[in-house]
Short mmCIF file of C-alpha atoms in Angstrom, two decimals:
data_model
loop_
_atom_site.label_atom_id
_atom_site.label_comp_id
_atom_site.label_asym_id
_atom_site.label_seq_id
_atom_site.Cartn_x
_atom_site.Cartn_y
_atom_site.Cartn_z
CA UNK W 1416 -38.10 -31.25 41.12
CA UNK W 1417 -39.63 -34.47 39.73
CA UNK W 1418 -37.77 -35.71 36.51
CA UNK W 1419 -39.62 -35.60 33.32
CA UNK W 1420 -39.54 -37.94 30.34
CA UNK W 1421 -40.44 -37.10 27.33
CA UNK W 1422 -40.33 -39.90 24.42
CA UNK W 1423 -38.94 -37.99 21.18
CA UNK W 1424 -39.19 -38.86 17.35
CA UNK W 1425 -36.44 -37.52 15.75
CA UNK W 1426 -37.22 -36.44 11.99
CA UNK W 1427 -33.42 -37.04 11.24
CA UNK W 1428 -34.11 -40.44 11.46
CA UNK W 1429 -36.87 -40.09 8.34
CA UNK W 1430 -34.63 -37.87 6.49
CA UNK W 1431 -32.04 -39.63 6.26
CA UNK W 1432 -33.77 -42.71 4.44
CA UNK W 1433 -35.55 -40.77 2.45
CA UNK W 1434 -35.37 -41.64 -0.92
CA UNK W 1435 -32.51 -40.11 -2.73
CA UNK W 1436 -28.98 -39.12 -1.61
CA UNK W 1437 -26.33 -40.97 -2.05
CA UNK W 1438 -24.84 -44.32 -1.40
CA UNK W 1439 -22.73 -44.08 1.87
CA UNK W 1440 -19.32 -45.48 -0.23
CA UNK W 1441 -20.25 -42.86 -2.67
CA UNK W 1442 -20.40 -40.09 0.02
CA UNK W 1443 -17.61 -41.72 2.02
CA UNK W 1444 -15.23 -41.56 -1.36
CA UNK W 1445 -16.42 -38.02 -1.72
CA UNK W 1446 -15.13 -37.22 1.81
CA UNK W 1447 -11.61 -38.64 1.36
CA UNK W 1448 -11.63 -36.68 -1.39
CA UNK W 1449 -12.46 -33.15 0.05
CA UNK W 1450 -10.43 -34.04 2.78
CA UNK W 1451 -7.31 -33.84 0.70
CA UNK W 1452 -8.19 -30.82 -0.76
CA UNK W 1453 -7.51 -29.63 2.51
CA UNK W 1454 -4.72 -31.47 3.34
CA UNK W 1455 -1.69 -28.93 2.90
CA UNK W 1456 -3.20 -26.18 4.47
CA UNK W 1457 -4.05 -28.26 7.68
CA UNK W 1458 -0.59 -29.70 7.88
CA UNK W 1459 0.95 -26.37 7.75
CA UNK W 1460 -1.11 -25.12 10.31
CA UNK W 1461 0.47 -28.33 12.50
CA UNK W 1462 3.78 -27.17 11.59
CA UNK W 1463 2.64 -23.62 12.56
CA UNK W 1464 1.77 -24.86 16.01
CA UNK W 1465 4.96 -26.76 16.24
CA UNK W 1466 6.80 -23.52 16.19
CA UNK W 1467 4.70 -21.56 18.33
CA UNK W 1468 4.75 -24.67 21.05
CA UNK W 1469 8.40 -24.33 20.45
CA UNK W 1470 8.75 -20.88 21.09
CA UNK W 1471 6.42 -20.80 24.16
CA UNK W 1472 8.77 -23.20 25.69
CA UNK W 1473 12.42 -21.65 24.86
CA UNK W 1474 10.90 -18.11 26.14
CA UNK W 1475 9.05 -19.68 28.97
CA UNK W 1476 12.64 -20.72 30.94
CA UNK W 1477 11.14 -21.74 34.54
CA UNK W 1478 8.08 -19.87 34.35
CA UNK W 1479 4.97 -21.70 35.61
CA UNK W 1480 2.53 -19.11 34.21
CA UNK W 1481 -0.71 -21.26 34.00
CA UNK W 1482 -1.64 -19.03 30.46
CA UNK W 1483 1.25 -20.27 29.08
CA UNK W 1484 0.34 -23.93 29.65
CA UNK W 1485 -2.99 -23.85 28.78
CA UNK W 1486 -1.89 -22.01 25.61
CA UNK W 1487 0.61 -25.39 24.78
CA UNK W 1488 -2.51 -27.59 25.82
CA UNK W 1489 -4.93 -26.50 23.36
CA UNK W 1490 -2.49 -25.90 20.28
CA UNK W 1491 -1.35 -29.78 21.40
CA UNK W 1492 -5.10 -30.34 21.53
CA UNK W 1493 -5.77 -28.97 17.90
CA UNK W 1494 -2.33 -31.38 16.23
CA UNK W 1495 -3.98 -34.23 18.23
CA UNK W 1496 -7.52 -33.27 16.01
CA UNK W 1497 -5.97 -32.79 12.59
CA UNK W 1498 -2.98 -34.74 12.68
CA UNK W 1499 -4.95 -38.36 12.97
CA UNK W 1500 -7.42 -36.88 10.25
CA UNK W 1501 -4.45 -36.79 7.37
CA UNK W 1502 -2.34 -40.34 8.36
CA UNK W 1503 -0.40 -39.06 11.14
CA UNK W 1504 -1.57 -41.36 14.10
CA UNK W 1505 1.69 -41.12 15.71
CA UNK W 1506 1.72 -37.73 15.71
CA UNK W 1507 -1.41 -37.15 16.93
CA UNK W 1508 -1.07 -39.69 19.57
CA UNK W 1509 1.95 -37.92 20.49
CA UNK W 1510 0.24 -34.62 20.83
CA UNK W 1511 -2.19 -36.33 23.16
CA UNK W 1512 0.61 -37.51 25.78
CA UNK W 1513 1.45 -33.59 25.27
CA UNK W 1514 -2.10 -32.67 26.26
CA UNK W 1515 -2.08 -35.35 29.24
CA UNK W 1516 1.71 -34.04 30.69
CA UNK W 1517 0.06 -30.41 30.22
CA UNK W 1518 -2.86 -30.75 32.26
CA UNK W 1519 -1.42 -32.57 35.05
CA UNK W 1520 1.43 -29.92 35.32
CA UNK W 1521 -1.86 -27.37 35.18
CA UNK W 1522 -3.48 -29.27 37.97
CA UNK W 1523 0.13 -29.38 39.79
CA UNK W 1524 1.35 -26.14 39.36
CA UNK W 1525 4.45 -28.05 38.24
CA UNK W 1526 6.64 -27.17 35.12
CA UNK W 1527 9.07 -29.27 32.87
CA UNK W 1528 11.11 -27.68 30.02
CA UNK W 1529 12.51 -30.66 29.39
CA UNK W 1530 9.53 -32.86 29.23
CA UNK W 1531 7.62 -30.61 26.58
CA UNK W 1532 10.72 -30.38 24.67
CA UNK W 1533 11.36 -34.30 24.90
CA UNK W 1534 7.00 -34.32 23.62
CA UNK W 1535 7.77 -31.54 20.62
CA UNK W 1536 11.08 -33.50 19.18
CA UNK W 1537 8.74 -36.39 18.64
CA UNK W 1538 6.22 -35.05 17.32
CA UNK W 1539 9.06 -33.42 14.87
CA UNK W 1540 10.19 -36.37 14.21
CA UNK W 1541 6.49 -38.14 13.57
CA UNK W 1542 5.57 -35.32 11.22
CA UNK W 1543 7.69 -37.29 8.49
CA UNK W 1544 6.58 -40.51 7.06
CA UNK W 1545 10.13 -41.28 6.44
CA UNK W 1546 10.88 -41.43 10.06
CA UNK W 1547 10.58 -45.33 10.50
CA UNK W 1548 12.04 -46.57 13.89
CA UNK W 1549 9.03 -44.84 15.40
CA UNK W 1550 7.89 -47.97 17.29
CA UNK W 1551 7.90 -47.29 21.21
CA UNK W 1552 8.27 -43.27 20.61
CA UNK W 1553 4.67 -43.06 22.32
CA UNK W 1554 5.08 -45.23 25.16
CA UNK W 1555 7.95 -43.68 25.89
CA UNK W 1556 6.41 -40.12 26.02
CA UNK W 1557 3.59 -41.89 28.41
CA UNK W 1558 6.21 -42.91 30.65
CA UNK W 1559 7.63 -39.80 30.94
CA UNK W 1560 4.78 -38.08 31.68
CA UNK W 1561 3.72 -40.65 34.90
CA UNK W 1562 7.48 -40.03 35.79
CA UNK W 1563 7.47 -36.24 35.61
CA UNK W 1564 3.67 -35.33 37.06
CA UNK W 1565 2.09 -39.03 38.26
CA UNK W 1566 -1.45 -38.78 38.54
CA UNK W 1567 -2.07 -37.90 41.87
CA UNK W 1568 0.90 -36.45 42.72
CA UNK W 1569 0.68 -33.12 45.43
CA UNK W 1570 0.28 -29.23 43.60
CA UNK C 1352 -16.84 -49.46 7.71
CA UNK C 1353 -17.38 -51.38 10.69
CA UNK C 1354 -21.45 -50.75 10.99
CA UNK C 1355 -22.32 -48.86 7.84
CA UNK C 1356 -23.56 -50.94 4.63
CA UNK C 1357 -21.54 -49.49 1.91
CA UNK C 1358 -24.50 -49.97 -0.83
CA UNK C 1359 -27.11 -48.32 1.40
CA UNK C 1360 -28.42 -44.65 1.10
CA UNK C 1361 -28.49 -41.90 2.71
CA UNK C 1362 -29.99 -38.33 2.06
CA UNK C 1363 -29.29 -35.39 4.12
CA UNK C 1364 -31.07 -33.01 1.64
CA UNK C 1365 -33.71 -31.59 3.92
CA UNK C 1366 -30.91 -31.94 6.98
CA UNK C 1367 -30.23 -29.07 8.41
CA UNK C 1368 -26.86 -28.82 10.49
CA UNK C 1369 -25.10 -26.44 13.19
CA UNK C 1370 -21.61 -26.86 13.79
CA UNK C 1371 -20.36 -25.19 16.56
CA UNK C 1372 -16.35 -25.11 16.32
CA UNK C 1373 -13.73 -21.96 16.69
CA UNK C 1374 -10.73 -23.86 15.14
CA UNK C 1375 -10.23 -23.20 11.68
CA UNK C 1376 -9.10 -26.54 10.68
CA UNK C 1377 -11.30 -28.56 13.08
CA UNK C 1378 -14.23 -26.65 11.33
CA UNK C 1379 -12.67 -27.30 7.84
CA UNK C 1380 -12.61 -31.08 8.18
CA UNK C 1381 -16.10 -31.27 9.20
CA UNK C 1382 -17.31 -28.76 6.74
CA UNK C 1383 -15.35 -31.53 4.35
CA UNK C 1384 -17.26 -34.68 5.98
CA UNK C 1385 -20.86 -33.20 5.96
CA UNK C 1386 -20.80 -31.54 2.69
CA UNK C 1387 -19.59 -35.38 1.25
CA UNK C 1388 -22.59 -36.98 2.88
CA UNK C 1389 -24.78 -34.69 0.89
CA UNK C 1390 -25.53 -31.69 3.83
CA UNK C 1391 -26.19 -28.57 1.75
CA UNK C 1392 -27.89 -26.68 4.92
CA UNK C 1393 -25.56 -26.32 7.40
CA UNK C 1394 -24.92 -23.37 9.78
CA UNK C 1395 -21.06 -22.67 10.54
CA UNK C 1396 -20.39 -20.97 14.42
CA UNK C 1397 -17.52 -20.12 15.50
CA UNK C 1398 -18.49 -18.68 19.18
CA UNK C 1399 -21.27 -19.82 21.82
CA UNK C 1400 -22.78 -16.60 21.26
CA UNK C 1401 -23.80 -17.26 17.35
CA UNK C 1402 -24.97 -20.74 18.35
CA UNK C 1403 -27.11 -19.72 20.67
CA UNK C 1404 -28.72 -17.16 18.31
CA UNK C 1405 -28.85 -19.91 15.46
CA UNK C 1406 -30.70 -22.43 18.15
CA UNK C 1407 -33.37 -19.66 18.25
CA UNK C 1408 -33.72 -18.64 14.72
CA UNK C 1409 -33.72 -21.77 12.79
CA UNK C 1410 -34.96 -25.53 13.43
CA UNK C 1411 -32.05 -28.03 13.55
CA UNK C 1412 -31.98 -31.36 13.10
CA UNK C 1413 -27.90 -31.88 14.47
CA UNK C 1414 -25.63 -30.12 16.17
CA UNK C 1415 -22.24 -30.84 15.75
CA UNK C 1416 -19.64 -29.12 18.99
CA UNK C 1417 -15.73 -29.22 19.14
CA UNK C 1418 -16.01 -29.71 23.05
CA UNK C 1419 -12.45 -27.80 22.85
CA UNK C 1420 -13.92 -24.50 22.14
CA UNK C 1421 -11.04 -22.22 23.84
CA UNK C 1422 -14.00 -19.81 24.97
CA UNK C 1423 -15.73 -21.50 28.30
CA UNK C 1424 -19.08 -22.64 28.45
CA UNK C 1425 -20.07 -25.24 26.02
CA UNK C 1426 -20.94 -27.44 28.40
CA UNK C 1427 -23.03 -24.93 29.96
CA UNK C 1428 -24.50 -24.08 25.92
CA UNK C 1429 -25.86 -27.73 25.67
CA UNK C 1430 -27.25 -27.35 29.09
CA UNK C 1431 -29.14 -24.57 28.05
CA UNK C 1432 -30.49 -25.83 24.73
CA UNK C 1433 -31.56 -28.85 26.50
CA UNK C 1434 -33.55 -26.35 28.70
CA UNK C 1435 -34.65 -24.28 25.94
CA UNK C 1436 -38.47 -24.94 26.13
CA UNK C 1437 -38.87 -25.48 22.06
CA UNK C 1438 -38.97 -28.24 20.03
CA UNK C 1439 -37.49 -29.91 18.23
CA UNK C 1440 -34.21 -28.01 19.03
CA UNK C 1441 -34.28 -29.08 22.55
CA UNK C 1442 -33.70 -32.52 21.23
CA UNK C 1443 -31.78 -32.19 18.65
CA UNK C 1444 -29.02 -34.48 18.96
CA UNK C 1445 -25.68 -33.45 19.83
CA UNK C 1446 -22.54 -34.90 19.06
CA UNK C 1447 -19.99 -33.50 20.88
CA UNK C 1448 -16.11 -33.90 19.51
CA UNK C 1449 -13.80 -34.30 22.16
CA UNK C 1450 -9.87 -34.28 21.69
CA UNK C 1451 -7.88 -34.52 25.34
CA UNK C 1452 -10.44 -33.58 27.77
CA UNK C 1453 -9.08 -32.18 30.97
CA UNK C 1454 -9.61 -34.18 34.64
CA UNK C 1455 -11.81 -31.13 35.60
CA UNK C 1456 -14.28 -31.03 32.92
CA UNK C 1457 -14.63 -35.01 32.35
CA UNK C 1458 -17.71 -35.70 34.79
CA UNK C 1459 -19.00 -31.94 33.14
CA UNK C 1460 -18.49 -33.71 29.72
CA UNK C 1461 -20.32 -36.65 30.83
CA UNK C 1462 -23.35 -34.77 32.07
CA UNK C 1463 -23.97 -32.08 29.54
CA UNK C 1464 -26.89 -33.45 27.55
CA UNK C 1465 -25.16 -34.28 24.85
CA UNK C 1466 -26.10 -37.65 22.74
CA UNK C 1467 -22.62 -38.84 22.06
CA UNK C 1468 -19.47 -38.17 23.01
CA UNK C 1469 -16.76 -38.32 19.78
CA UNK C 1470 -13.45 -38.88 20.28
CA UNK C 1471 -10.96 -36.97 18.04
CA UNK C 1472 -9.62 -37.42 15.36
CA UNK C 1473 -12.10 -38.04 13.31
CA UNK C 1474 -12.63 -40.05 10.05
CA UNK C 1475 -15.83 -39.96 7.49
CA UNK C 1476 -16.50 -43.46 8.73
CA UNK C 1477 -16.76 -42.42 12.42
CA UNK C 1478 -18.21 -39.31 11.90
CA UNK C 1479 -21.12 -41.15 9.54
CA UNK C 1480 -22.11 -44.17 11.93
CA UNK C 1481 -22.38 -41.83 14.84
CA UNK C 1482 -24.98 -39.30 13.03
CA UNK C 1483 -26.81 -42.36 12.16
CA UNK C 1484 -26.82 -43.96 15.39
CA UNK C 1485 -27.72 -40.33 17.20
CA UNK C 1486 -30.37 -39.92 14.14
CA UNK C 1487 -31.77 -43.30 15.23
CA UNK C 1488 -31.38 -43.73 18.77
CA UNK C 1489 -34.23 -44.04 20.92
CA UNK C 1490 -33.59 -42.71 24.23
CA UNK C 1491 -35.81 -40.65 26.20
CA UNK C 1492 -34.94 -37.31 27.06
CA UNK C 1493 -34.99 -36.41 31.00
CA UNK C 1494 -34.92 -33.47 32.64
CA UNK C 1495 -34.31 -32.95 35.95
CA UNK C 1496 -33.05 -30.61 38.46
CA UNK C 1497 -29.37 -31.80 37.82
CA UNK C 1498 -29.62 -32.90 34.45
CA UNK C 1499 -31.15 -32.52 31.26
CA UNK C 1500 -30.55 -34.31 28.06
CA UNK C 1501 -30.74 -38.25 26.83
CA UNK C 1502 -31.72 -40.81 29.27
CA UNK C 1503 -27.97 -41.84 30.44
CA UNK C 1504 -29.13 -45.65 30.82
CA UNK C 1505 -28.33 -47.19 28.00
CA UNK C 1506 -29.66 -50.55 28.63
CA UNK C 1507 -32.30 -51.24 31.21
CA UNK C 1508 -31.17 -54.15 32.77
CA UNK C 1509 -33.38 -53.69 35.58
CA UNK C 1510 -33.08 -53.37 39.26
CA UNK C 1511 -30.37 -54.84 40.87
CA UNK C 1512 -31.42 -58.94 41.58
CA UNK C 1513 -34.09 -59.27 44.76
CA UNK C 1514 -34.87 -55.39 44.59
CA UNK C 1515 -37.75 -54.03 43.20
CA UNK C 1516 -37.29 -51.25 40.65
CA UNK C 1517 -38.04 -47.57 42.40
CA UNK C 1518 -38.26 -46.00 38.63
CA UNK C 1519 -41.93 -46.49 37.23
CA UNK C 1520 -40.05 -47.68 33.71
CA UNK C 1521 -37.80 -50.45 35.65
CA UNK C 1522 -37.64 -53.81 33.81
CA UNK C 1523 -39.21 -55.21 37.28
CA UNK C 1524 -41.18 -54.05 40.24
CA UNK C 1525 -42.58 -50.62 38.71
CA UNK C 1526 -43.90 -48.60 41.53
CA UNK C 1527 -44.71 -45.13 39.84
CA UNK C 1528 -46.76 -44.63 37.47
CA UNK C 1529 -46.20 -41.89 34.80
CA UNK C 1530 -48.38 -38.54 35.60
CA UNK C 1531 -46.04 -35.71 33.69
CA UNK C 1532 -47.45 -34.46 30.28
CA UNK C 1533 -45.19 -36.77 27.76
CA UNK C 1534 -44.19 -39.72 29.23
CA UNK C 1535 -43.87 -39.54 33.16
CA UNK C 1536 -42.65 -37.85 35.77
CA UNK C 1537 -40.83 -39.94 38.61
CA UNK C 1538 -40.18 -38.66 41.77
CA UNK C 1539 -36.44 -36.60 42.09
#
């Protein structure tokens, strides 16, 4: 099958200049300001998948049931979205080394309590501003995932 | 505000959005962003199913997708609407959100069709300069047996020094010339 081109004018581009609207630190003021609207709700939902992480692992014991880490991947996956969103980088960043040790124990058929437990006290911990000695908790959740499941490392 | 002129305008009024997106919250926070910017016409899906239906009932102008759906098959949904024969939905541009993205579905990720790839999280400011920059961008749109979607080369550098070019649009040493309807059809 030959490869077609096909040159496209997209009428977003008009729209959006347009006279009218609004002027983007207008809008962008408006957004910070919606977006804390919604602030409480979306952190207790984070909280909500703390627990549920939580209890996944502490009934999980040595199981390896693949359901069961997908299920911790994508509810690390969603903290790693909203967290950042509402000031918790740290958090979120931590939720991402959650996501990373996840899918390589997925792609391993490997399993480590401890590890996810190690990931979920941190991101306890960088749920509260207050928590200041916070420098190096990442890192250190990167290195334990390369130590637990390396990247490349036999299923 | 890295690329965005804070005094400049912008009106979304006659914009009209899909947002494709099966987390509550994720949803919520763009619902937030868009509705800022001035969006008023935006359609909210939670599965592939309702997108799919919404591509075919209404013309878009953006499509907004959390590429962490937990049902499978959004890569395969952008695949399709690239292949869907009507525009201007087949070229709408996508912006597709991506938190962790597992080893297996990176290269899938890559070569869905989409326009840009986000990572999450978000901000207003990132999610504003990359709707401009998909709203402006000026890419061709290819399809292929393998692929459909933007053209992936961003920057036509040419062929490689002391070649000629095998692609009719090459910087250099254009062999083809276009004979497809738009704007060519090159040899697969």
């Amino acid at each position: 099958m030959s490869a077609i081109f096909t040159q496209w004018k997209n009428p977003l581009d008009a729209m959006i200049r347009a006279p009218g609207g609004k002027r983007i630190e207008d809008a962008l003021r408006q957004a910070d300001a919606n977006l804390d609207q919604i602030r409480a709700p979306c952190l207790a939902d984070v909280d909500l998948q703390l627990d549920e992480m939580e209890r996944l692992s502490n009934e999980s014991g040595a199981a390896t049931d693949d359901e069961i880490k997908l299920d911790i991947y994508r509810r690390a996956n969603d903290i790693h979205a909203v967290a950042g969103v509402f000031g918790l980088a740290d958090m979120s960043a931590a939720a991402f080394c959650l996501c990373e040790l996840m899918d390589r124990l997925r792609t391993q058929g490997g399993w480590s309590k401890p590890a996810i437990d190690v990931h979920l006290s941190s991101m306890r911990l960088l749920r509260h501003p207050s928590f200041e000695d916070r420098s190096g908790v990442v890192e250190g959740l990167r290195r334990l995932t390369d130590k637990v499941a390396p990247v490349g490392a036999a299923g | 505000m890295a690329n965005l002129d804070p005094k400049a305008w912008i009106n979304f009024e006659h914009a009209r959005l899909l947002l494709l997106d099966d987390h509550q919250q994720g949803a919520s926070i763009l619902t937030q962003i868009i509705r800022a910017f001035g969006v008023a016409n935006y359609i909210p899906c939670s599965t592939i199913s309702e997108a799919r239906q919404s591509v075919m009932e209404h013309e878009l102008h953006l499509i907004l997708i959390n590429a962490n759906l937990k049902e499978p098959g959004v890569y395969e949904f952008i695949n399709w609407l690239r292949r869907f024969d009507q525009p201007p939905n087949c070229f709408a541009p996508v912006i597709l959100l991506a938190g962790h993205t597992a080893r297996s579905s990176v290269e899938r990720a890559r070569d869905s069709g989409a326009n840009v790839i986000m990572a999450k999280p978000v901000s207003p400011t990132s999610v504003l300069e990359r709707v401009i920059w998909a709203a402006r961008e000026k890419r061709p749109y290819v399809k292929c047996a393998t692929y459909a979607g933007p053209d992936r080369r961003f920057q036509d550098l040419g062929p490689p020094v002391g070649l000629p070019g095998r692609r009719y649009d090459d910087a250099h040493g254009a062999q083809d010339e276009p004979d497809a309807d738009s704007r060519g059809a090159v040899g697969g």
